[in-house]
Short mmCIF file of C-alpha atoms and ligand atoms in Angstrom, two decimals:
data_model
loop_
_atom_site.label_atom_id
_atom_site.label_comp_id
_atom_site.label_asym_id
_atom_site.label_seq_id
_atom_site.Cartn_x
_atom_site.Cartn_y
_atom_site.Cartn_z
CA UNK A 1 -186.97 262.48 -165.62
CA UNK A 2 -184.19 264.56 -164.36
CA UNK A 3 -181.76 266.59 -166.73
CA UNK A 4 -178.72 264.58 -165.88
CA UNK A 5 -180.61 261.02 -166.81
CA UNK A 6 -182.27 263.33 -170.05
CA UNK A 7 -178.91 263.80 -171.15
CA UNK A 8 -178.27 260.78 -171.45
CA UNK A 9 -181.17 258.61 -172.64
CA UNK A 10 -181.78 260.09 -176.17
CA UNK A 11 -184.88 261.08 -176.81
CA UNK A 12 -186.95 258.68 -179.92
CA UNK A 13 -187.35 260.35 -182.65
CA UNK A 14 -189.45 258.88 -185.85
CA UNK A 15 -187.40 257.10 -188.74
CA UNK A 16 -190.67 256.66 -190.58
CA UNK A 17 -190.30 258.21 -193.96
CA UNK A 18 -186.53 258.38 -193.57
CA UNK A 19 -184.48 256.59 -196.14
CA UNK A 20 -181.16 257.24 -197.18
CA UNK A 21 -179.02 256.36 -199.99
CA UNK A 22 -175.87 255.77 -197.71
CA UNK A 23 -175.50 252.84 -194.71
CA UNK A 24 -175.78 254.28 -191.26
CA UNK A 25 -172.72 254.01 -189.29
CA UNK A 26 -173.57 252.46 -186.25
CA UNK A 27 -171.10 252.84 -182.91
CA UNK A 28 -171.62 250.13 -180.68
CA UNK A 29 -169.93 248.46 -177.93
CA UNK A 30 -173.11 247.26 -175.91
CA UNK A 31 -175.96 246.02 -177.41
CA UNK A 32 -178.93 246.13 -175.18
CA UNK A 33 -181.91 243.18 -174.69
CA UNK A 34 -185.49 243.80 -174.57
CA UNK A 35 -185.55 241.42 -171.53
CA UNK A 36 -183.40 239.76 -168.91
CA UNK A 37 -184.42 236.60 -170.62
CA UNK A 38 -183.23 237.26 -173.88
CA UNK A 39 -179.52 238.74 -172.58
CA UNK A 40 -179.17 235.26 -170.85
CA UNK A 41 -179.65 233.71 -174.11
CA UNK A 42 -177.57 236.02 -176.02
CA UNK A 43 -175.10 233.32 -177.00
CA UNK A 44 -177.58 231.59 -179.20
CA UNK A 45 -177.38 234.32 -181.45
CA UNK A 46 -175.00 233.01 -182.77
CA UNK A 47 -172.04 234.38 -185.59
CA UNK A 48 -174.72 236.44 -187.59
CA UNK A 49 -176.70 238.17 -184.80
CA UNK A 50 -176.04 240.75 -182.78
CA UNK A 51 -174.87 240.45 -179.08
CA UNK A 52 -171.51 241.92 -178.66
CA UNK A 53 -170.29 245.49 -180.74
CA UNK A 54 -166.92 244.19 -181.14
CA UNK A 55 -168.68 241.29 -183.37
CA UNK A 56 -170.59 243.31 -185.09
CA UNK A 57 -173.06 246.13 -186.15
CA UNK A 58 -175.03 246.54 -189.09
CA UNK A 59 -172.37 249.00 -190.29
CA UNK A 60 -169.74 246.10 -190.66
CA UNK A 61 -172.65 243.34 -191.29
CA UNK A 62 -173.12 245.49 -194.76
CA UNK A 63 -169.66 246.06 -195.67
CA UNK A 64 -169.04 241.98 -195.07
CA UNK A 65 -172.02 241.56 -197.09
CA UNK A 66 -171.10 243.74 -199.84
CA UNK A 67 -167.23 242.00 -200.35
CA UNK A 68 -169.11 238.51 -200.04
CA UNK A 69 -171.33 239.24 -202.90
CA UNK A 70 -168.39 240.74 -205.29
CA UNK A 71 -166.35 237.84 -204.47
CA UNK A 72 -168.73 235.45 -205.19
CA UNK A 73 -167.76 233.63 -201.45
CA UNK A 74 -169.64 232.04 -197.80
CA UNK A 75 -168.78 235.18 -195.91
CA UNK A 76 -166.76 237.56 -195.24
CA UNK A 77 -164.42 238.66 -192.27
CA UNK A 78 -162.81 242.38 -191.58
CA UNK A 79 -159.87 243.03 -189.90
CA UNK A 80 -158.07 246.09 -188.55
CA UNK A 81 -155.47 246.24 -191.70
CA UNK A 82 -154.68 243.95 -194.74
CA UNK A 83 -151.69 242.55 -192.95
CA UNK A 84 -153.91 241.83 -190.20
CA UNK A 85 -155.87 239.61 -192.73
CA UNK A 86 -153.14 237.71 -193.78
CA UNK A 87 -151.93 236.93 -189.88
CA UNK A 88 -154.86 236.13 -188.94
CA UNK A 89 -155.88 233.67 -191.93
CA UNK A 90 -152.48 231.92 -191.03
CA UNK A 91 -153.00 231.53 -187.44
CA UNK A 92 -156.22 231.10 -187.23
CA UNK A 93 -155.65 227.47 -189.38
CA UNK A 94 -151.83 226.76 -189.13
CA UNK A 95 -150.73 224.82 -186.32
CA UNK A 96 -147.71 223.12 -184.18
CA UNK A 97 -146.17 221.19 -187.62
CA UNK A 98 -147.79 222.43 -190.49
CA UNK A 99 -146.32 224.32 -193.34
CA UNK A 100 -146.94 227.10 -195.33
CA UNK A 101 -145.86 227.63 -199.13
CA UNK A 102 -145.57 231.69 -199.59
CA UNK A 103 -144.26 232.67 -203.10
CA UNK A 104 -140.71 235.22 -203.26
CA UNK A 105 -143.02 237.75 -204.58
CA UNK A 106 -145.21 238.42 -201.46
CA UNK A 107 -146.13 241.57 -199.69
CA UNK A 108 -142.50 241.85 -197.52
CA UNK A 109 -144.18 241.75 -193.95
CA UNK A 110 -145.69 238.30 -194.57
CA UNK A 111 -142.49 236.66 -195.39
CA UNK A 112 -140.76 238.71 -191.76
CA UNK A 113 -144.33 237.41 -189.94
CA UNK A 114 -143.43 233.49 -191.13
CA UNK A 115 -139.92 233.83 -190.02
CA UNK A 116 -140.45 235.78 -187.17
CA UNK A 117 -143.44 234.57 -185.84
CA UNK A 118 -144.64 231.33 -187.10
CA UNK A 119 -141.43 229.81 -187.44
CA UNK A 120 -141.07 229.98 -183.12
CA UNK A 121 -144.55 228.39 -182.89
CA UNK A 122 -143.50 225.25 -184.98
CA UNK A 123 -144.82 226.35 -188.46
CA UNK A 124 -142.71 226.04 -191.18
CA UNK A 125 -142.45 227.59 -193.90
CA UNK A 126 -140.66 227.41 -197.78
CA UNK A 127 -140.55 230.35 -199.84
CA UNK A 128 -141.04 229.40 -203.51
CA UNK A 129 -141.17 230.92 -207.35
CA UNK A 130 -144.41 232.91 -208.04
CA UNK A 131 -144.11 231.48 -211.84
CA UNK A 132 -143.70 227.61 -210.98
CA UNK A 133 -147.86 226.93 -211.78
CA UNK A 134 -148.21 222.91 -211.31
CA UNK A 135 -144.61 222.56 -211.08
CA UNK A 136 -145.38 223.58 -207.17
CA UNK A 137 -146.59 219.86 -206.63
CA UNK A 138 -143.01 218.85 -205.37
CA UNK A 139 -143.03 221.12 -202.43
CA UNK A 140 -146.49 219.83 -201.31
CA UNK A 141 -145.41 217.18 -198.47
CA UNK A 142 -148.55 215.52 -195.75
CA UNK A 143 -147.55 218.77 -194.01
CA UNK A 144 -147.73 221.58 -196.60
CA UNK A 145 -151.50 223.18 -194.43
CA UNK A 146 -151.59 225.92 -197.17
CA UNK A 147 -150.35 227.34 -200.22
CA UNK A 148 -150.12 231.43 -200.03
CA UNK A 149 -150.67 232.91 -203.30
CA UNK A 150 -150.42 236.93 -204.25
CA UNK A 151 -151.11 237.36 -207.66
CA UNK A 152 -149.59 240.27 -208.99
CA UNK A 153 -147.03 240.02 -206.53
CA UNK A 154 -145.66 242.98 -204.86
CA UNK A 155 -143.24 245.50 -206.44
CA UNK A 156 -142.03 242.88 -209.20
CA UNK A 157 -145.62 241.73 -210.19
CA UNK A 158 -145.67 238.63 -211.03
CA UNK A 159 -148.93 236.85 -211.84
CA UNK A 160 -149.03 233.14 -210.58
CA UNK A 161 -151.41 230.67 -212.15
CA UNK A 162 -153.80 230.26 -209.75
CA UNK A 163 -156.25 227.24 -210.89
CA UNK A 164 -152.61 224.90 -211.55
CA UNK A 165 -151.60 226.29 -208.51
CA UNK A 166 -154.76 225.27 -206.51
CA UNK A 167 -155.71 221.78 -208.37
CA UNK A 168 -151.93 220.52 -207.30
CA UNK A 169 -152.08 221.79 -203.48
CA UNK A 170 -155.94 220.74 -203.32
CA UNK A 171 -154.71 217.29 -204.68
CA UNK A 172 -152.51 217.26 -201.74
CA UNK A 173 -154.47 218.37 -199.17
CA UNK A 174 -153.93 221.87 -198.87
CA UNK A 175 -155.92 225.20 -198.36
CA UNK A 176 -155.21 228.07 -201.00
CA UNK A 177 -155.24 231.34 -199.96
CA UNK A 178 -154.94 234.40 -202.39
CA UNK A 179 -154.11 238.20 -201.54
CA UNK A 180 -155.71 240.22 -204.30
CA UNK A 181 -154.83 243.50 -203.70
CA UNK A 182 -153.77 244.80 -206.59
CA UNK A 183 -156.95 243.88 -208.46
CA UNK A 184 -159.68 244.22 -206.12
CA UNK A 185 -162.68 241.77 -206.87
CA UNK A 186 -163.66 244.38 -209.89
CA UNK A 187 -160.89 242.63 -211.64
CA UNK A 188 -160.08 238.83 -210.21
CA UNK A 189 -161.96 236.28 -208.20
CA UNK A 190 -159.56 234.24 -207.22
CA UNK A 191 -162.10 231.91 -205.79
CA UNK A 192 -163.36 231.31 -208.80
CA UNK A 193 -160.26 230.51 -209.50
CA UNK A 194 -159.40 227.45 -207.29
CA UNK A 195 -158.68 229.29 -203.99
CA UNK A 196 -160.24 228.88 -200.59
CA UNK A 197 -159.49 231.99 -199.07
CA UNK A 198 -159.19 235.79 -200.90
CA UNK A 199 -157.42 238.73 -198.99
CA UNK A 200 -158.22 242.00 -199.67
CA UNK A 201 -156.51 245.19 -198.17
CA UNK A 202 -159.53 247.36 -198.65
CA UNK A 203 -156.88 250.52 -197.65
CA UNK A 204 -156.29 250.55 -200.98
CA UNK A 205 -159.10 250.52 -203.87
CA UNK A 206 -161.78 249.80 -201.43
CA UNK A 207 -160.78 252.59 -198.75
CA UNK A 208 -159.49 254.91 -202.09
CA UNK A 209 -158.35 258.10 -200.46
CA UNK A 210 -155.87 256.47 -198.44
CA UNK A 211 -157.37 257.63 -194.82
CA UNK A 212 -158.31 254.41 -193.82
CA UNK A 213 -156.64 250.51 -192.83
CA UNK A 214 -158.70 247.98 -193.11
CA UNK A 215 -158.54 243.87 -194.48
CA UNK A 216 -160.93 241.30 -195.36
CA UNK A 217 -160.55 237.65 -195.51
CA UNK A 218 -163.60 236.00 -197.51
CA UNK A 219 -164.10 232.34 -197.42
CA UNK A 220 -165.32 230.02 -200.29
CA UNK A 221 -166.86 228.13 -197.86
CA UNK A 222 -169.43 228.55 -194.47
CA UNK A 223 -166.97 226.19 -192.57
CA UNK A 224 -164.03 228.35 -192.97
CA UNK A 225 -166.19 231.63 -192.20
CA UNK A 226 -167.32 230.20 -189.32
CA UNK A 227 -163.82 229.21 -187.90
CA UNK A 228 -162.31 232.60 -188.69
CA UNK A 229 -164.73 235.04 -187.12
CA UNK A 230 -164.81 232.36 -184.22
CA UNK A 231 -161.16 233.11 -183.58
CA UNK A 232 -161.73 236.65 -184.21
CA UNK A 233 -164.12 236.96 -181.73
CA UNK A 234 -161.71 234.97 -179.34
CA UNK A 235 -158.65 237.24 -180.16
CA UNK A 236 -160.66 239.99 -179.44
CA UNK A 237 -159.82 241.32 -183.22
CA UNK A 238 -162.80 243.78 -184.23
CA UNK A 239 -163.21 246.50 -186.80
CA UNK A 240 -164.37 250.54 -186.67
CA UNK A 241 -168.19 251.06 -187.79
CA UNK A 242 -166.56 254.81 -189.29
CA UNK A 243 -163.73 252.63 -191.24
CA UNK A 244 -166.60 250.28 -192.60
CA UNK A 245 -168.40 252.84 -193.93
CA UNK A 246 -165.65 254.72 -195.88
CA UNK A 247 -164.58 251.70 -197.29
CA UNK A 248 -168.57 250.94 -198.19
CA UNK A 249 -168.62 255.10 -199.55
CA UNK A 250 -165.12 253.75 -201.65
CA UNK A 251 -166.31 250.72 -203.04
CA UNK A 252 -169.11 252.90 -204.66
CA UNK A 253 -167.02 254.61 -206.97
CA UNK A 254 -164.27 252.01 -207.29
CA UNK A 255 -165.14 250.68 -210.98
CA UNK A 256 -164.69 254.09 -212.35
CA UNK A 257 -161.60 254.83 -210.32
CA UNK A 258 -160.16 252.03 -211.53
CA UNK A 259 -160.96 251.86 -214.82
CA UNK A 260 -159.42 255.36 -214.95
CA UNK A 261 -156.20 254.41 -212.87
CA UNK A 262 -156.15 251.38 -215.34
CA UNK A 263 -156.21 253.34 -218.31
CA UNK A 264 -153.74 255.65 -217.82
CA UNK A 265 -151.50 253.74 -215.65
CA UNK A 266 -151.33 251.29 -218.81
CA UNK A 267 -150.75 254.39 -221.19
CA UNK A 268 -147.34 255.91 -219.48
CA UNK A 269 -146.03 252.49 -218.66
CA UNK A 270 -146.40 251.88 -222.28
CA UNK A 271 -144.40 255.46 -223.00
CA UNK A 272 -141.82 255.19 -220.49
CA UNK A 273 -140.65 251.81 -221.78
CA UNK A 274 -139.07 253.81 -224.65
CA UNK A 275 -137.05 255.78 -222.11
CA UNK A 276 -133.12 254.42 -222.09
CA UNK A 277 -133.23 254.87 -218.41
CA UNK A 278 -135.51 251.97 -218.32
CA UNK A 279 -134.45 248.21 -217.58
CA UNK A 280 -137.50 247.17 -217.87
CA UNK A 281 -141.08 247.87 -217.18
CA UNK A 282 -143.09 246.11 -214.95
CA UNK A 283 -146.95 245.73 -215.72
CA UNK A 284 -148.38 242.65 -216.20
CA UNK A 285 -150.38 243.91 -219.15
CA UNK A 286 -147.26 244.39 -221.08
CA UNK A 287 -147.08 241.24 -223.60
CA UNK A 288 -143.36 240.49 -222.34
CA UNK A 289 -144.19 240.67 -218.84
CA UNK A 290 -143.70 236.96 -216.24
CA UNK A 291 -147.18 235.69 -216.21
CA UNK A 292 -149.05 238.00 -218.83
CA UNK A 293 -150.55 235.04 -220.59
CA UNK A 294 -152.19 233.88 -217.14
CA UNK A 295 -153.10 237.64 -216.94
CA UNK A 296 -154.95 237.92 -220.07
CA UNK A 297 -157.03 234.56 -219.20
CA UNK A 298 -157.91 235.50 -215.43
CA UNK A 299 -157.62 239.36 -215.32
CA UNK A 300 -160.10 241.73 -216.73
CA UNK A 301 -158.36 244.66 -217.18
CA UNK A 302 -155.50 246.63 -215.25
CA UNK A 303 -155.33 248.01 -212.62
CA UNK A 304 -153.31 251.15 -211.47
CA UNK A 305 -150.05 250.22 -209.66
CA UNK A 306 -146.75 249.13 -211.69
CA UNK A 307 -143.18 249.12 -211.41
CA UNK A 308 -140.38 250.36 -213.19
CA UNK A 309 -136.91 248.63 -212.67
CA UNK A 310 -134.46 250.86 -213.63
CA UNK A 311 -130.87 250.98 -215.43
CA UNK A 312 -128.11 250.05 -212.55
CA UNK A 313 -126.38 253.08 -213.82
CA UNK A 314 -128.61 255.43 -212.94
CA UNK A 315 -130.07 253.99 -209.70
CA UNK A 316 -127.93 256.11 -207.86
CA UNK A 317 -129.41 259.82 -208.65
CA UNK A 318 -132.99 258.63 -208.52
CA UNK A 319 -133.26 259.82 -204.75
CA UNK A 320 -131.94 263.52 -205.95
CA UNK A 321 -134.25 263.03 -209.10
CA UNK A 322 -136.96 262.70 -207.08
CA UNK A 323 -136.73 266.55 -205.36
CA UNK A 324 -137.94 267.73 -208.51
CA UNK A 325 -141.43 266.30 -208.47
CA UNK A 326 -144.32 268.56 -208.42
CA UNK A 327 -147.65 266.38 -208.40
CA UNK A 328 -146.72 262.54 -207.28
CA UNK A 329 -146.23 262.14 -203.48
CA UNK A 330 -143.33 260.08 -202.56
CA UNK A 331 -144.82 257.12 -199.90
CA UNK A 332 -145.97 253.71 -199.67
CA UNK A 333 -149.67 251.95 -199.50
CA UNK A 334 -151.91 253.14 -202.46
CA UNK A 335 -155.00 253.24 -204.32
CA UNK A 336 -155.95 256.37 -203.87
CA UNK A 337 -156.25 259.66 -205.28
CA UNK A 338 -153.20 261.20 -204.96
CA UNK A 339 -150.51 259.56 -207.20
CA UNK A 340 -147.33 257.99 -205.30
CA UNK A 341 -143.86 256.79 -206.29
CA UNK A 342 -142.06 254.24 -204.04
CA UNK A 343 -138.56 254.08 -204.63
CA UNK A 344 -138.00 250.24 -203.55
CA UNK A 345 -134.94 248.04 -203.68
CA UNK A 346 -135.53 244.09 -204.03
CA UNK A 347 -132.55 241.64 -203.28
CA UNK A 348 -131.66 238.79 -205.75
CA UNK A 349 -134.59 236.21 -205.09
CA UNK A 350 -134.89 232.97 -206.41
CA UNK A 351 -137.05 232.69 -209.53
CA UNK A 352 -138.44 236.02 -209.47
CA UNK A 353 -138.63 239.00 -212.19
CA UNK A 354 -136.05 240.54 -210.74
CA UNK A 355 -132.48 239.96 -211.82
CA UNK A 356 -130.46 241.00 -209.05
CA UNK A 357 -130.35 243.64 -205.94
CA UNK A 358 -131.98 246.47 -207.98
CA UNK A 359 -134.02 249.93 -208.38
CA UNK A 360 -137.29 249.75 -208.98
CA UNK A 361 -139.84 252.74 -209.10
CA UNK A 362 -142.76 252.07 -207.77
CA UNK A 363 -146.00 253.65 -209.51
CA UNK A 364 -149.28 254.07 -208.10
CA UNK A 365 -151.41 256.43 -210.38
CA UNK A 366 -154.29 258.58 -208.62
CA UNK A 367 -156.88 260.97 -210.18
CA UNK A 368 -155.03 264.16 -211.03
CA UNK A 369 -154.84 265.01 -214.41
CA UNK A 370 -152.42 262.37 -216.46
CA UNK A 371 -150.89 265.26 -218.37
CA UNK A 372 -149.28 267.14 -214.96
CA UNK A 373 -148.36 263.23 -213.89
CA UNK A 374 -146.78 262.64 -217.29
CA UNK A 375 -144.82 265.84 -216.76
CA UNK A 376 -143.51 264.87 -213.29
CA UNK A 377 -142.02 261.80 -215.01
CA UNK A 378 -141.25 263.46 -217.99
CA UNK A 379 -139.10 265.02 -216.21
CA UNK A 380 -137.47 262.72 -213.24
CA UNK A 381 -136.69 260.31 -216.57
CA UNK A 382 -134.65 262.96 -218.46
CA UNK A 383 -132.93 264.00 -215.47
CA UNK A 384 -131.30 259.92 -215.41
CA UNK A 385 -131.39 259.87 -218.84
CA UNK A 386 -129.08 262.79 -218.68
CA UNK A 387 -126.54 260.43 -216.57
CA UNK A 388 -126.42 257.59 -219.06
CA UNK A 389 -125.04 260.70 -221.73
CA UNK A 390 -122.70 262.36 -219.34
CA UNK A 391 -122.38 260.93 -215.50
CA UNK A 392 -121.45 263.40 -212.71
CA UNK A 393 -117.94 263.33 -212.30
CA UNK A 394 -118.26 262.80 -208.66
CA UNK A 395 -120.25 259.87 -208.73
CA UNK A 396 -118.39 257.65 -210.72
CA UNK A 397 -116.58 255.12 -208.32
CA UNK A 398 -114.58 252.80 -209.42
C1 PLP B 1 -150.76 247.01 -198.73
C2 PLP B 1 -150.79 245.55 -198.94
C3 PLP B 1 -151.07 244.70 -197.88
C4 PLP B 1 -151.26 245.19 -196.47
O1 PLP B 1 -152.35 246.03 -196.31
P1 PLP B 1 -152.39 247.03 -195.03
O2 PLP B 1 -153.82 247.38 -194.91
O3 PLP B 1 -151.50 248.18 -195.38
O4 PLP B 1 -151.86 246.25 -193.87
C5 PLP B 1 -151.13 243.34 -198.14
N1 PLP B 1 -150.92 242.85 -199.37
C6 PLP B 1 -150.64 243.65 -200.42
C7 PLP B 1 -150.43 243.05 -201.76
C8 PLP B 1 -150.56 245.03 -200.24
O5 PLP B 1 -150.26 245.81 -201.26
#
């Protein structure tokens, strides 16, 4: 053959005696037939063979694998972000009438995609309090499709009994689905739990380095699989073989990154509860936190993201506060490495942990040493501590 058809035809070399410890990644967007035959009948391959790159290579095959065994589910689907997981759950079973329960403590985008989105389609949807447990059973009318759950909820963190929240909605006719970010399956299966559906954003723990965005939706059952990656595969929603196998790489050292996070998130939570700066602290490990008994029963340990809601007087210098950090990177999304703080502000919502509009400092702790994070904070908390003694002059409005 000619150099031009050389160059591209790769030449076969032997993978006998090969074996590596790590899954290949493999790039595909064709996948080519031994015969003309057997492309004709590629469609009978069905959801779990291989016809089409977009639905699948054994990169992502793996990776699905892998998050169906630690969940304990049917199967497994990825999608381009954790967001992406939870849209595409919702539409890909929610239609022209039905209604969706979300609780006031879900990830912020989901409650802007109901009323945004779903809400111009004919979905409904009722907000309701992350702490209610069976007392959810009057909200569940013949049209309530599914109940959202996100257990601890974002920012405020509050854990929601799950199995009273699924035995009242499954009474009714409902579908349960749980986003369990913050504890990856290491820590809670929520469908061992009662729910039908578990959301991962694996661009936190799984990913762990925060380079990658990626979300998977696993199913309790093959029915529901099936439906999903059918809609998938009509939306034309498909997933990177490189972002598959990071996240496969993260998952391989996520028990002792979290374990560590865990640890030592726990610790200065604990120590900066004594700080009079502090409102309150927000960890669901904490014996006064909402939902800590539920925690204790259906959690196995901690993970490493809390909040701290902080004293309305000194909400106002914790943007300047924040110049003087040296090791904690201010930004959102974590689970990874490199220790974050998110300043956040959360309105008044109904039922919630939170009182009213207030500061909260978000904490996601990485893998640097704990003492240089506990001097960063150390000394951001002295600085508003300083306030409460003497506020700046200029700052005090009437
Ligand atoms: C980050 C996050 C998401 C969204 O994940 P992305 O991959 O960033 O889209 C969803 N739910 C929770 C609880 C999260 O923290």
């Amino acid at each position: 053959m000619h150099d031009l058809t050389q160059c591209v035809h790769h030449p076969s070399v032997p993978h006998d005696g090969f074996a590596s410890l790590s899954v290949a990644t493999y790039r595909a967007s064709t996948i080519v037939f031994d015969s003309a035959e057997s492309y004709a009948e590629r469609h009978q391959r069905g959801l779990t063979g291989y016809s089409y790159g977009l639905y699948g290579t054994p990169t992502s095959r793996t990776l699905e694998a892998q998050i169906t065994r630690l969940h304990g589910g049917a199967g497994t689907a990825l999608l381009p972000s954790g967001q992406a997981a939870i849209t595409g759950i919702m539409l890909s079973i929610l239609r022209p009438g039905d209604r969706v329960l979300i609780p006031s403590s879900v990830y912020p985008p989901v409650l802007a995609f109901c009323q945004n989105y779903l809400a111009e389609l004919g979905i409904e949807h009722s907000v309701y309090d992350p702490l209610c447990g069976s007392g959810i059973e009057p909200l569940l009318d013949a049209k309530t499709k599914l109940v959202w759950v996100e257990s601890p909820g974002s920012t405020s963190l509050e854990v929601q009994d799950l199995p009273a929240i699924a035995a009242a909605a499954h009474q009714a006719g409902a579908l349960v689905g749980c986003d369990n970010t913050w504890a990856s399956p290491l820590i809670c299966k929520p469908l061992a739990l009662g729910a039908d559906f578990v959301v991962e954003a694996l661009t936190k723990y799984a990913g762990g380095h925060s380079d990658l965005l990626l979300g998977s939706v696993t199913a309790a059952d093959d029915a529901s699989d099936t439906n999903l990656k059918a809609w998938l595969r009509t939306m034309g929603i498909g997933v990177s073989p490189d972002d598959c196998s990071l996240a496969l790489r993260g998952i391989e050292t996520m028990g002792v990154r979290l374990a560590h996070v865990g640890r030592i998130a726990l610790d200065i939570a604990r120590k900066l509860s004594h700080s009079p700066a502090v409102q309150r602290i927000l960890h669901p490990a904490l014996p006064h936190h909402p939902g800590h008994t539920v925690f204790m029963r259906d959690f196995k340990a901690s993970s490493g993201l809390f909040s701290v809601e902080l004293k309305p007087q000194v909400s106002p210098f914790l943007h300047q506060s924040l110049k003087r950090l040296r090791c904690f990177a201010i930004g959102a999304s974590w689970g990874g490495t490199h220790s974050l703080l998110a300043p956040i502000t959360l309105a008044a919502r109904n039922g919630a942990a939170t009182s009213s509009s207030q500061s909260y400092l978000r904490i996601s702790i990485g893998l640097e040493d704990p003492d240089d994070l506990w001097d960063d904070l150390n000394t951001i908390f002295h600085q508003l501590e300083r306030e409460l003694q003497e506020p700046s002059v200029n700052t005090t409005i009437a």
